[in-house]
Coordinates of C-alpha atoms and ligand atoms in Angstrom, one line a residue:
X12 CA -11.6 -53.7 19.3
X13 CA -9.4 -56.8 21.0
X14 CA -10.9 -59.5 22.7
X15 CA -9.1 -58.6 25.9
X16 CA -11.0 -57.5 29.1
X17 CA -9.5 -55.2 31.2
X18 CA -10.8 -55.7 35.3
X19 CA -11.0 -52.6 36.8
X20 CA -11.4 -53.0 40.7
X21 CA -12.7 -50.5 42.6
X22 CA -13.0 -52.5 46.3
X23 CA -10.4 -50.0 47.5
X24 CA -12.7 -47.1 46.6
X25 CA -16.5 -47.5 45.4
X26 CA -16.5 -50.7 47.5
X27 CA -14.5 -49.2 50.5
X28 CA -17.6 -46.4 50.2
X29 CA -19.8 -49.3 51.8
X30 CA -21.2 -48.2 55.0
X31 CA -19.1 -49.1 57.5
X32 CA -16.3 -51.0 55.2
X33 CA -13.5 -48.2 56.0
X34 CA -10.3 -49.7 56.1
X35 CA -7.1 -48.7 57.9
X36 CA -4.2 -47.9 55.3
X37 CA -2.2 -50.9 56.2
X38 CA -5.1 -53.3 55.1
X39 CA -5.9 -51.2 52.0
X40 CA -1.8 -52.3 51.2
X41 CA -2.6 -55.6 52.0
X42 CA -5.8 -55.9 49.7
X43 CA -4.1 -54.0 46.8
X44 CA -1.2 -56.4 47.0
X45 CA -3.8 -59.2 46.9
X46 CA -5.7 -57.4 44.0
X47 CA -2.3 -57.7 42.1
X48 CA -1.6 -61.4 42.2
X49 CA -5.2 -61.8 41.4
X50 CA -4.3 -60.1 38.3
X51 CA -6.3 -57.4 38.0
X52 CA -5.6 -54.7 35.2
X53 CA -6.4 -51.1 37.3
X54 CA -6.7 -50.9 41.1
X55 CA -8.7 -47.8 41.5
X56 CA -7.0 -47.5 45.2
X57 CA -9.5 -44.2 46.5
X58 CA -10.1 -40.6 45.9
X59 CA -7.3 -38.6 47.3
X60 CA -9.0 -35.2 48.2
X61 CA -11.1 -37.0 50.0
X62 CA -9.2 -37.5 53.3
X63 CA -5.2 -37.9 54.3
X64 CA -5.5 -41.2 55.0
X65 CA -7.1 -41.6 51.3
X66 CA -4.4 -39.8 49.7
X67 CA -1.7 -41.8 51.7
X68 CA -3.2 -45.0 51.0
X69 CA -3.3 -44.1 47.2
X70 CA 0.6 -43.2 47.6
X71 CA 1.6 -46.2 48.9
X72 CA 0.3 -48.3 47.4
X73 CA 1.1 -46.2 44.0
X74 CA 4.5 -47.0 45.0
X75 CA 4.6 -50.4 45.8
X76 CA 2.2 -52.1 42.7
X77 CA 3.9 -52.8 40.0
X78 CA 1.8 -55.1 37.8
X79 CA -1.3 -53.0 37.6
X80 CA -2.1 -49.6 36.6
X81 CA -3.0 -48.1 39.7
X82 CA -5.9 -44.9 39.3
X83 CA -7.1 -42.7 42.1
X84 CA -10.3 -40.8 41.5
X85 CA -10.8 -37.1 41.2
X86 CA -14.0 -34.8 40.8
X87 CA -14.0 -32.5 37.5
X88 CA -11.9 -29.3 39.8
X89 CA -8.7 -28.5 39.2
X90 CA -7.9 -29.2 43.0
X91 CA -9.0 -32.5 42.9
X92 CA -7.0 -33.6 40.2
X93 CA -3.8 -31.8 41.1
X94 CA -4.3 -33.7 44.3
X95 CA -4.6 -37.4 42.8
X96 CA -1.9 -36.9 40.8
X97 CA 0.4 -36.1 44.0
X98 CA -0.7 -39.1 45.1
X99 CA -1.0 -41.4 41.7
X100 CA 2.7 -40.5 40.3
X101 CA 5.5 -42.7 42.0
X102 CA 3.5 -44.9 39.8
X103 CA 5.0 -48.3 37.8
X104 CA 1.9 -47.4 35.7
X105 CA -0.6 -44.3 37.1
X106 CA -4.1 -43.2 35.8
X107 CA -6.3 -40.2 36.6
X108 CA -9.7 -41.3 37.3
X109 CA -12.2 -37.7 36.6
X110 CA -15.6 -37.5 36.8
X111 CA -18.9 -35.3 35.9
X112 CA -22.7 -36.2 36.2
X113 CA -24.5 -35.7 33.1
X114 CA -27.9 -36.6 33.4
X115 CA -30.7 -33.7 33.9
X116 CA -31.6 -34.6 36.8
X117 CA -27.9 -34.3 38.4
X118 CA -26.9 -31.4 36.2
X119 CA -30.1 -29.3 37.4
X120 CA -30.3 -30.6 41.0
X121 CA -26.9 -31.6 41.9
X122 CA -24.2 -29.6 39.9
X123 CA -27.1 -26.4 39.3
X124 CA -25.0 -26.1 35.7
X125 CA -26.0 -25.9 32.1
X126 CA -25.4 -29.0 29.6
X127 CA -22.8 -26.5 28.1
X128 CA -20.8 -25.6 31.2
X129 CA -21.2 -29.3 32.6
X130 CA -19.2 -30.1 29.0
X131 CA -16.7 -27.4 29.7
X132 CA -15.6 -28.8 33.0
X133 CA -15.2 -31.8 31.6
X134 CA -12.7 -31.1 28.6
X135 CA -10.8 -29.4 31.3
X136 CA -10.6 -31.6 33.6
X137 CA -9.6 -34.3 31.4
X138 CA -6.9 -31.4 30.2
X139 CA -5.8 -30.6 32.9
X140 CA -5.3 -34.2 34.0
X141 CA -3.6 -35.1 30.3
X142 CA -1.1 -32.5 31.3
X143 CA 0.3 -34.6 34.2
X144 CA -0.9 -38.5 33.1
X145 CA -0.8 -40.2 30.0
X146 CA -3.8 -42.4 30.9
X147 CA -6.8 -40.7 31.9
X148 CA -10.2 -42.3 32.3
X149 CA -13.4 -39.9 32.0
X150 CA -16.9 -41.1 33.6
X151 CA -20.1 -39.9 32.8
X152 CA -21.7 -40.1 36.2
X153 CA -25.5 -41.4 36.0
X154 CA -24.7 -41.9 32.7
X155 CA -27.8 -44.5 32.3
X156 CA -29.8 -41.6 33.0
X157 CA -28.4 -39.2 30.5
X158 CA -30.1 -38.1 27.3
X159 CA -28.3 -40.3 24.7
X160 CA -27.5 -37.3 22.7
X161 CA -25.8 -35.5 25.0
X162 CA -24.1 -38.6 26.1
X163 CA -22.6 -39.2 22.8
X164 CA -21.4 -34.7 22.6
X165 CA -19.8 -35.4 26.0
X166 CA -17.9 -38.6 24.9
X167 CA -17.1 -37.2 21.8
X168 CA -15.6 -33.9 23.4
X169 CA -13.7 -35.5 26.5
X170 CA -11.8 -38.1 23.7
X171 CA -10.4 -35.1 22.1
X172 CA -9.7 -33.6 25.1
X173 CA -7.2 -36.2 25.4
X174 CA -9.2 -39.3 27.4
X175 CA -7.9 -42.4 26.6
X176 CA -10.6 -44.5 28.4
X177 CA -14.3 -43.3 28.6
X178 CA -16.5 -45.3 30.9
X179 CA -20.1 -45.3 31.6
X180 CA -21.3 -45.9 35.2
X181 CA -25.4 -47.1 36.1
X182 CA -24.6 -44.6 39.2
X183 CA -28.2 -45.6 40.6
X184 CA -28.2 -49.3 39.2
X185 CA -31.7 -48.1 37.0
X186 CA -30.9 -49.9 34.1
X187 CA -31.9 -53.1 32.1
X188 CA -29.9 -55.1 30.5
X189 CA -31.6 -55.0 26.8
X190 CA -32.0 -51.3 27.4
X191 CA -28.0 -50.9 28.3
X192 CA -27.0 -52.7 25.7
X193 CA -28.7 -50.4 23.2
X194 CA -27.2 -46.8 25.0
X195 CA -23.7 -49.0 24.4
X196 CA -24.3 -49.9 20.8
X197 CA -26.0 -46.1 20.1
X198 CA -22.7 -44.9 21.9
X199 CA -20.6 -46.8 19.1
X200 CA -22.8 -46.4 16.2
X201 CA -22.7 -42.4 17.2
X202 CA -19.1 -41.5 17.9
X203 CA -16.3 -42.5 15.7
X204 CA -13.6 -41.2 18.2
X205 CA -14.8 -44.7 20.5
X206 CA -12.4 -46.6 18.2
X207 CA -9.3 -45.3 19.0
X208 CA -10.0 -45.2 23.0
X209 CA -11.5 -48.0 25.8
X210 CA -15.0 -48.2 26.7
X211 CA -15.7 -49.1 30.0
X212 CA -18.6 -50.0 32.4
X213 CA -19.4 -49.2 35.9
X214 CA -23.2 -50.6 37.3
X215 CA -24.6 -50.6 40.5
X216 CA -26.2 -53.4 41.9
X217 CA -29.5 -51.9 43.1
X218 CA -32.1 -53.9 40.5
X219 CA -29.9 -56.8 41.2
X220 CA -28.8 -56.4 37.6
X221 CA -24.9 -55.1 37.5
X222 CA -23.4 -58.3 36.7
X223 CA -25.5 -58.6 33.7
X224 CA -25.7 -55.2 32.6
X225 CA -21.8 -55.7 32.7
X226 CA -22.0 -58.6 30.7
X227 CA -24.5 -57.3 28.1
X228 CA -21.7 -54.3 27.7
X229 CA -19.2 -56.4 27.1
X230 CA -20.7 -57.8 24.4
X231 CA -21.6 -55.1 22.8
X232 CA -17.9 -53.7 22.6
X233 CA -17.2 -52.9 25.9
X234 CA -13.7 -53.6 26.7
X235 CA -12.7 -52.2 30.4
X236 CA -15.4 -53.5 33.3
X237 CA -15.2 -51.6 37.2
X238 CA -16.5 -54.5 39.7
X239 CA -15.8 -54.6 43.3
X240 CA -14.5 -57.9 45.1
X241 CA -17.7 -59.5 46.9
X242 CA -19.9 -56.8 44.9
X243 CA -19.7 -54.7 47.5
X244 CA -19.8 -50.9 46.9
X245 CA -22.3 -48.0 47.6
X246 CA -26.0 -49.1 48.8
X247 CA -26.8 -52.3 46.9
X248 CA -22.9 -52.4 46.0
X249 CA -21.1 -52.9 42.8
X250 CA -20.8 -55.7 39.8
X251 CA -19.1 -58.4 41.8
X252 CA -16.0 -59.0 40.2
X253 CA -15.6 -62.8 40.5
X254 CA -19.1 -63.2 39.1
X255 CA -18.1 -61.0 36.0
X256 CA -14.5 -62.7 35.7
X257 CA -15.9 -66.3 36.4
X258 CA -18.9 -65.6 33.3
X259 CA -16.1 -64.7 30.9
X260 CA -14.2 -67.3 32.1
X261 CA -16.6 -70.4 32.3
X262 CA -18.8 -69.2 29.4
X263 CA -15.5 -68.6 26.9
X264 CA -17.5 -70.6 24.0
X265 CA -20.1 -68.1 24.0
X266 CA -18.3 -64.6 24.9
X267 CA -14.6 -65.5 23.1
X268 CA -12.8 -63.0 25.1
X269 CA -9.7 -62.9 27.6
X270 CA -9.2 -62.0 31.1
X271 CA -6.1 -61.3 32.8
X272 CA -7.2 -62.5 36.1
X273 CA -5.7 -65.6 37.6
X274 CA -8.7 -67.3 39.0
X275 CA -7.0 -70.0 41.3
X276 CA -6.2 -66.2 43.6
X277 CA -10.4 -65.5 43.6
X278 CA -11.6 -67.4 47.0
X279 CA -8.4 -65.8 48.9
X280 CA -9.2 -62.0 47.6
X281 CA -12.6 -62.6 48.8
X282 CA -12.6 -64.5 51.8
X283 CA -9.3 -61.2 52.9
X284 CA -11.6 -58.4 51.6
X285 CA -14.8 -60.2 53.7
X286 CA -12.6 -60.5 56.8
X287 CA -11.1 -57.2 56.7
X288 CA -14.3 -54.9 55.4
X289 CA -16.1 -56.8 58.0
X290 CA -18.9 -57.3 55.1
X291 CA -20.0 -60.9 55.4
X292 CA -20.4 -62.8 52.1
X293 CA -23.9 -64.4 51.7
X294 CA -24.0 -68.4 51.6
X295 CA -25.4 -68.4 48.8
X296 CA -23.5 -66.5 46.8
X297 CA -22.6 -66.7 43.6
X298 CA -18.9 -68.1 43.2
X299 CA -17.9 -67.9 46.6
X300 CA -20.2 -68.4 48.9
X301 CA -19.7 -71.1 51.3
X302 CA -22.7 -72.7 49.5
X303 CA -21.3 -71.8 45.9
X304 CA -20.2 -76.0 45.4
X305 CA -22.7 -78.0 48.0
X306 CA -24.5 -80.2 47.0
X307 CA -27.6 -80.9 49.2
X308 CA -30.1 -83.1 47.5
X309 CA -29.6 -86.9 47.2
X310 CA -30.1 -86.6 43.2
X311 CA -27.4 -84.0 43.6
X312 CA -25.2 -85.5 45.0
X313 CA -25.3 -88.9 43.2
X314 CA -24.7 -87.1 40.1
X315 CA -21.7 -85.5 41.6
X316 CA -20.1 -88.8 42.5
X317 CA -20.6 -90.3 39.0
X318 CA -19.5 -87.5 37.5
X319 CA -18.7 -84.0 38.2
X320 CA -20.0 -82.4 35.2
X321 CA -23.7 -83.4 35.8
X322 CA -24.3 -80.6 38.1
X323 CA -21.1 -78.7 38.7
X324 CA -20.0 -75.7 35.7
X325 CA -16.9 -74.8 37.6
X326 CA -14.5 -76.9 39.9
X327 CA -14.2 -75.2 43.4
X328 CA -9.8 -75.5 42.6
X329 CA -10.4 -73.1 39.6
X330 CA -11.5 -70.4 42.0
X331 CA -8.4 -71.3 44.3
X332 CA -10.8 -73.5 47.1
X333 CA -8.4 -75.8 48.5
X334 CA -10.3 -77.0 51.5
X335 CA -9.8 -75.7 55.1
X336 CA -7.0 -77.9 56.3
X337 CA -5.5 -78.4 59.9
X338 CA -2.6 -76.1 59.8
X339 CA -0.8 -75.3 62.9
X340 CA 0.0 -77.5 66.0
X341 CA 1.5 -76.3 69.4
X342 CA 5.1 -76.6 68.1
X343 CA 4.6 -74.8 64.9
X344 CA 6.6 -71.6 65.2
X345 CA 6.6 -68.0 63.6
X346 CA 8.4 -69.4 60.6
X347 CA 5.5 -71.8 59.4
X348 CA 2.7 -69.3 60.0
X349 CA 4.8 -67.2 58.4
X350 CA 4.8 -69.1 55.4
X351 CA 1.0 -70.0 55.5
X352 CA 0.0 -66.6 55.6
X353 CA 2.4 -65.6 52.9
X354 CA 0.8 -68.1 50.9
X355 CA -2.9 -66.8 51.7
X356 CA -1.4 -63.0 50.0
X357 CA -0.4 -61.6 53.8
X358 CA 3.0 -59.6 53.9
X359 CA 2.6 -58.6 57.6
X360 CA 5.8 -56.8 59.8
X361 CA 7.5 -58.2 62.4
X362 CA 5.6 -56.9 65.2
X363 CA 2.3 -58.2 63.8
X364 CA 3.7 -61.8 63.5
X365 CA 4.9 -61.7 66.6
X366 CA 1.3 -60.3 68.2
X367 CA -0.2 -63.4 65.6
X368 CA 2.4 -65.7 66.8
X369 CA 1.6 -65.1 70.2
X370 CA -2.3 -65.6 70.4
X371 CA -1.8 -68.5 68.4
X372 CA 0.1 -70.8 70.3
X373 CA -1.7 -69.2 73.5
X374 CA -4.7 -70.5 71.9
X375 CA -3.0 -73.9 71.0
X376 CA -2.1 -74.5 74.4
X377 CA -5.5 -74.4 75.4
X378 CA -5.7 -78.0 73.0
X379 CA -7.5 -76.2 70.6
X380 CA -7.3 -77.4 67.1
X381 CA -6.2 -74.3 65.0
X382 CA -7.6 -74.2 61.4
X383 CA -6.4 -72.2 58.6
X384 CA -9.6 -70.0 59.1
X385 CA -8.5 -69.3 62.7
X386 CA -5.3 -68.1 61.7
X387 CA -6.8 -66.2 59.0
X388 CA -9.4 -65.0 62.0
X389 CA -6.4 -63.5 64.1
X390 CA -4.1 -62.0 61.7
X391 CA -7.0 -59.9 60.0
X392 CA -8.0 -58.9 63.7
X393 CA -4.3 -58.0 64.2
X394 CA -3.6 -56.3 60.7
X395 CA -6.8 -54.7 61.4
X396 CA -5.8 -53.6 64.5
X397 CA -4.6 -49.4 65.0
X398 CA -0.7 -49.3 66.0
X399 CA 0.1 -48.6 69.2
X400 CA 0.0 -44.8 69.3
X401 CA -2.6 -44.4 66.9
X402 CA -4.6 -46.5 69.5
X403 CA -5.6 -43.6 71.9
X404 CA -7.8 -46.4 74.4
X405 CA -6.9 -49.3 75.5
X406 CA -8.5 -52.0 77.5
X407 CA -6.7 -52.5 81.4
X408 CA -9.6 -54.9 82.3
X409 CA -13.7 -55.7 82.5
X410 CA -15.5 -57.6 84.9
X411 CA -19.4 -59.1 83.5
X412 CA -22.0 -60.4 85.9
X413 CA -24.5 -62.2 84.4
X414 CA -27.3 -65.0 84.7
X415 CA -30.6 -66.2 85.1
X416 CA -32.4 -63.7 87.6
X417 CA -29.9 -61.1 87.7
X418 CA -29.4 -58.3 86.1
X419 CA -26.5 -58.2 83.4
X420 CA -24.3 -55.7 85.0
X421 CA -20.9 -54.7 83.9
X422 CA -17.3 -52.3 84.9
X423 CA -14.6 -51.7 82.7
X424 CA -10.9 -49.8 82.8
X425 CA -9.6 -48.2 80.3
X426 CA -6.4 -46.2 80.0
X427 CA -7.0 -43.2 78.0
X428 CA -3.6 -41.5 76.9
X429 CA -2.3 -40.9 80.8
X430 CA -5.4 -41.5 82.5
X431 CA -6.8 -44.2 83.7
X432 CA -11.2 -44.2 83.6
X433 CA -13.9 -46.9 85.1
X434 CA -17.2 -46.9 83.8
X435 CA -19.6 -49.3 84.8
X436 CA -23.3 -50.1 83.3
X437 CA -26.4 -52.7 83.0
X438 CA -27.9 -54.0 79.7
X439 CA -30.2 -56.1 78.4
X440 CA -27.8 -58.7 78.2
X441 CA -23.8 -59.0 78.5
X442 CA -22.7 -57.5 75.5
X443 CA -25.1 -54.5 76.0
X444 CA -23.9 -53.9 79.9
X445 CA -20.7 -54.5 79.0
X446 CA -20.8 -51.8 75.8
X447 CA -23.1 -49.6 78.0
X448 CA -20.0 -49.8 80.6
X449 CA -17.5 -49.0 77.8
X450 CA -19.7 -46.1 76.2
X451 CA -20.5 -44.9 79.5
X452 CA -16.7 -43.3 80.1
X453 CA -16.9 -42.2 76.1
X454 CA -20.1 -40.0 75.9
X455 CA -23.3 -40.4 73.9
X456 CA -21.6 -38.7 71.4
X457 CA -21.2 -42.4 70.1
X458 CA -23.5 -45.0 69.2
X459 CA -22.8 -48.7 68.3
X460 CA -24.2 -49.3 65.3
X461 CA -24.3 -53.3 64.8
X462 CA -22.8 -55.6 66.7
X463 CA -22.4 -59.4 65.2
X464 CA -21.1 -62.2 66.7
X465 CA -19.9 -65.5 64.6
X466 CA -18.2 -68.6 65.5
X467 CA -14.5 -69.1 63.4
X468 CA -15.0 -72.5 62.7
X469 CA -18.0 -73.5 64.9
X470 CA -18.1 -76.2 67.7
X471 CA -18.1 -75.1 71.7
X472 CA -14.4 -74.3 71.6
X473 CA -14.3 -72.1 68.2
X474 CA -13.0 -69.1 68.5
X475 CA -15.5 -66.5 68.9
X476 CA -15.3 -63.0 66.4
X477 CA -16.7 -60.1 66.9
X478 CA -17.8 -57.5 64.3
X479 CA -18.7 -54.3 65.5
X480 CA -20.2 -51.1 63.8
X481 CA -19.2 -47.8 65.5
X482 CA -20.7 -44.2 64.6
X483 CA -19.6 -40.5 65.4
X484 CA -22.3 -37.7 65.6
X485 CA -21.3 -36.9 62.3
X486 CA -22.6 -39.8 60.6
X487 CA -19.4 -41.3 60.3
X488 CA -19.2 -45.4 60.2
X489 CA -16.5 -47.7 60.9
X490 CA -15.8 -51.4 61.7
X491 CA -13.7 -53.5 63.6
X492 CA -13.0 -56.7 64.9
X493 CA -12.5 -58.5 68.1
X494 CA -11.2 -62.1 68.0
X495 CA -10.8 -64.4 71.1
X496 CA -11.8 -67.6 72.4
X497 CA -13.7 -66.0 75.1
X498 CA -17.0 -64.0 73.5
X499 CA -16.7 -61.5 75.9
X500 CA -13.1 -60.4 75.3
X501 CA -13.5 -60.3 72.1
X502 CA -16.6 -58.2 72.4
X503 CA -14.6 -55.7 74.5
X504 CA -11.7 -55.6 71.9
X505 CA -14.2 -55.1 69.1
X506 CA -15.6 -52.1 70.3
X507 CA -12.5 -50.5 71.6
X508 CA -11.0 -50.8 68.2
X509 CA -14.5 -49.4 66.5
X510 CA -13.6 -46.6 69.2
X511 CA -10.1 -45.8 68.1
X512 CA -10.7 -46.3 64.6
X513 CA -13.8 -43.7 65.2
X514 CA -11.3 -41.2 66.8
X515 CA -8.8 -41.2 64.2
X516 CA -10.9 -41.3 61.4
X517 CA -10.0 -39.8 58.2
X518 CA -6.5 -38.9 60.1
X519 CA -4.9 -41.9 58.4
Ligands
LIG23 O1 -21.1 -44.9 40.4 C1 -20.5 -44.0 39.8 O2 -21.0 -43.2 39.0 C2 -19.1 -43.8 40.2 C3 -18.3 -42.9 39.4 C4 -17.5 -42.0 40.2 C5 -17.5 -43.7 38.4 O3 -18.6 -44.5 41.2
LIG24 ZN1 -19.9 -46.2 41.6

């Protein structure tokens, strides 16, 4: 076994399965290509049956990464993985990601198989999948709650079925870390056939202990970890992956092992996924959380200024924090915003620097002071944004009464395909009569979900975004984005987009 440690992210898939975190193909290109300067070794980019727009954002990028191994996800059917390898094959370097639950509880409830035909699946799949791909990872799903013994048959079987990396997900995030650590070292202690392949990990976050129970693996001979950027992911989310890079990293007397990852790309890769999932990150977050290098308290902070190492482990440059500098004036043209956002990982087309361009120096000319978060603000809101004819509504105008001892009342037109519709409506307050107004020409059919409002940079004149949560009757969730200077514009653009986005989901 190597002292290498291979990051497997999985924000394009187990994180994109947040609630409400779906992201539009372009900005799934945009993260991956972000995931690849950061260095990581897979990008697990989605699960290809699972909708067009998965399987063409799992082609594209396919064919545009280069550095890492890019792996889309299939269940144990022969569909399935015929289907990710359509869409895994233009490939510089492509994996087939299969999967099978294991535990009892699964097997009987879930899958309604026997232990033997649960195995049977599994060799096949992995055959079937060898037939196509060289590199083929095999997952035990709710592995931490699989009898250890039938664990170690399934392992056993799926390596001489041809898997060349085996991992074992905490599906429901139940385990401990002393507990983990002992499946991992029964796994190697058991099957002989773990030598010649990978072992990876996969933990939920829902006893707050994936990072750990990552780490603990990894000491115990785990070489390949699955983390999401920002830990997001299903329910409690995923290990975060800058926590689990940053350990090995920070702490390389006591682990002695390598990463690949470049950390100076980490605050960028989080702060893009955070703007584009819509998925704030917590202040206090580990890493990179606004809070991650404050220092508060007086004793604190006098330790800092005599020297950093009193109370700092990690400098806020290693993570790539450079500060958030004054960027753009009213003269600066496409060319240097160009260049700033090229530098922050953005490769955006001509139309959408133009659109960024645009509301930029609009926004300059109003005197305001533009940040590099502002920028950031608009070009996610524009990347984000549905093309023009995948954009079936659009916003003609909106007109918001409001005020002490009146009732917030609210009209809006909106051009849908040919025709032009007004709705009007009355809320609690402005954003509600003014969504009331827009939902009124859609139907109840729709509900907004959340509805978030935050300041770019703060101050009276910040620009004001909007983060909206939009759901179908069939329980489907998206987000989207409104950013303007004016709160109530960028409310309407918000959830306009969520509306589009809601329309063509799962169309790509
Ligand atoms: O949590 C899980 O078990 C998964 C598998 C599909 C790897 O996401
Ligand atoms: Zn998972």
């Amino acid at each position: 076994m190597g002292n290498r440690v291979y990051i497997f992210d999985t924000t394009l898939r187990d994180g994109e399965q947040s609630p409400g975190a779906s992201l539009t193909i372009d900005e799934k290109l945009i993260v991956a290509r972000q995931l690849e300067r950061l260095g990581v070794d897979v990008i697990e980019a989605g699960f290809p049956i699972s909708s067009e727009g998965d399987f063409k954002a799992v082609n594209m990028i396919a064919k545009e990464i280069k550095d890492s191994i890019v792996c889309g996800l299939s269940r144990a059917l022969p569909k399935d993985i015929d289907v990710c390898w359509e869409a895994v094959k233009e490939a510089e370097n492509p994996r087939i990601h299969t999967f099978i639950a294991t535990s009892n509880i699964h097997m009987q409830k879930k899958l309604q198989k026997k232990p033997d035909e649960v195995i049977e699946k599994a060799v096949k799949a992995v055959k079937r999948a060898k037939r196509y791909c060289s590199d083929v990872e095999f997952s035990l799903e709710d592995a931490t709650r699989t009898d250890y013994d039938f664990m170690c048959r399934v392992v056993r079987e799926t390596i001489r079925a041809g898997a060349t990396v085996i991992n074992i997900p905490d599906t429901v995030g139940y385990a401990i870390p002393k507990e983990f650590a002992n499946r991992i070292k029964y796994l190697f202690d058991n099957v002989a056939e773990l030598d010649e392949v990978i072992l990876s990990v996969h933990c939920h976050d829902d006893l707050g202990n994936a990072v750990s129970n990552s780490l603990i693996a990894v000491e115990m001979g785990a070489r390949q970890v699955e983390c999401c950027v920002n830990g997001i992911g299903e329910r409690a989310g995923n290990a975060a992956l800058e926590e689990v890079v940053m350990n090995l990293v920070t702490r390389k007397d006591y682990f002695g092992l390598e990463v690949g990852i470049n950390t100076k790309e980490i605050y960028r890769t989080s702060r893009m996924v955070s703007e584009l999932t819509g998925i704030e990150v917590q202040r206090n977050k580990a890493i990179v959380g606004k809070n991650a290098f404050a220092h508060e308290s007086g004793i604190h902070q006098h330790g800092v200024i005599s020297s950093k190492e009193t109370y700092e482990i990690m400098k806020p440059e290693d993570i790539g924090w450079e500060g958030e500098n004054l960027v753009i004036g009213k003269h600066s043209g496409r060319h240097a915003i160009k260049l700033i956002l090229e530098k922050e990982g953005y490769r955006v087309s001509k139309e959408q620097l133009d659109m960024i361009t645009k509301h930029v120096k609009a926004l300059a000319d109003k005197q305001k002071t533009i940040e590099k978060v502002d920028l950031l603000a608009i070009a996610n809101d524009v990347i984000g944004r549905l093309s023009e004819n995948q954009a079936r509504m659009k916003l003609k105008e909106f007109n918001v009464v409001s005020g002490s001892g009146v009732t917030p009342t609210a009209s809006v037109r909106l051009q849908i395909g040919d025709e032009e519709k007004i709705g009007s409506g009355i809320g609690v307050g402005p954003v509600d009569a003014l969504s009331n107004a827009i939902l009124s020409i859609i139907g109840s059919d729709i509900t907004l979900e959340e509805y978030n409002l935050k300041s770019v940079t703060g101050g009276a004149n910040a620009l004001a975004k909007v983060t909206v949560k939009v759901r179908d009757r069939e329980g489907n969730v998206v987000s989207a984005t409104g950013v303007d200077e004016d709160i109530m514009k960028a409310s309407a653009s918000a959830i306009i987009e969520g509306l589009n986005k809601i329309f063509s989901y799962g169309k790509g």
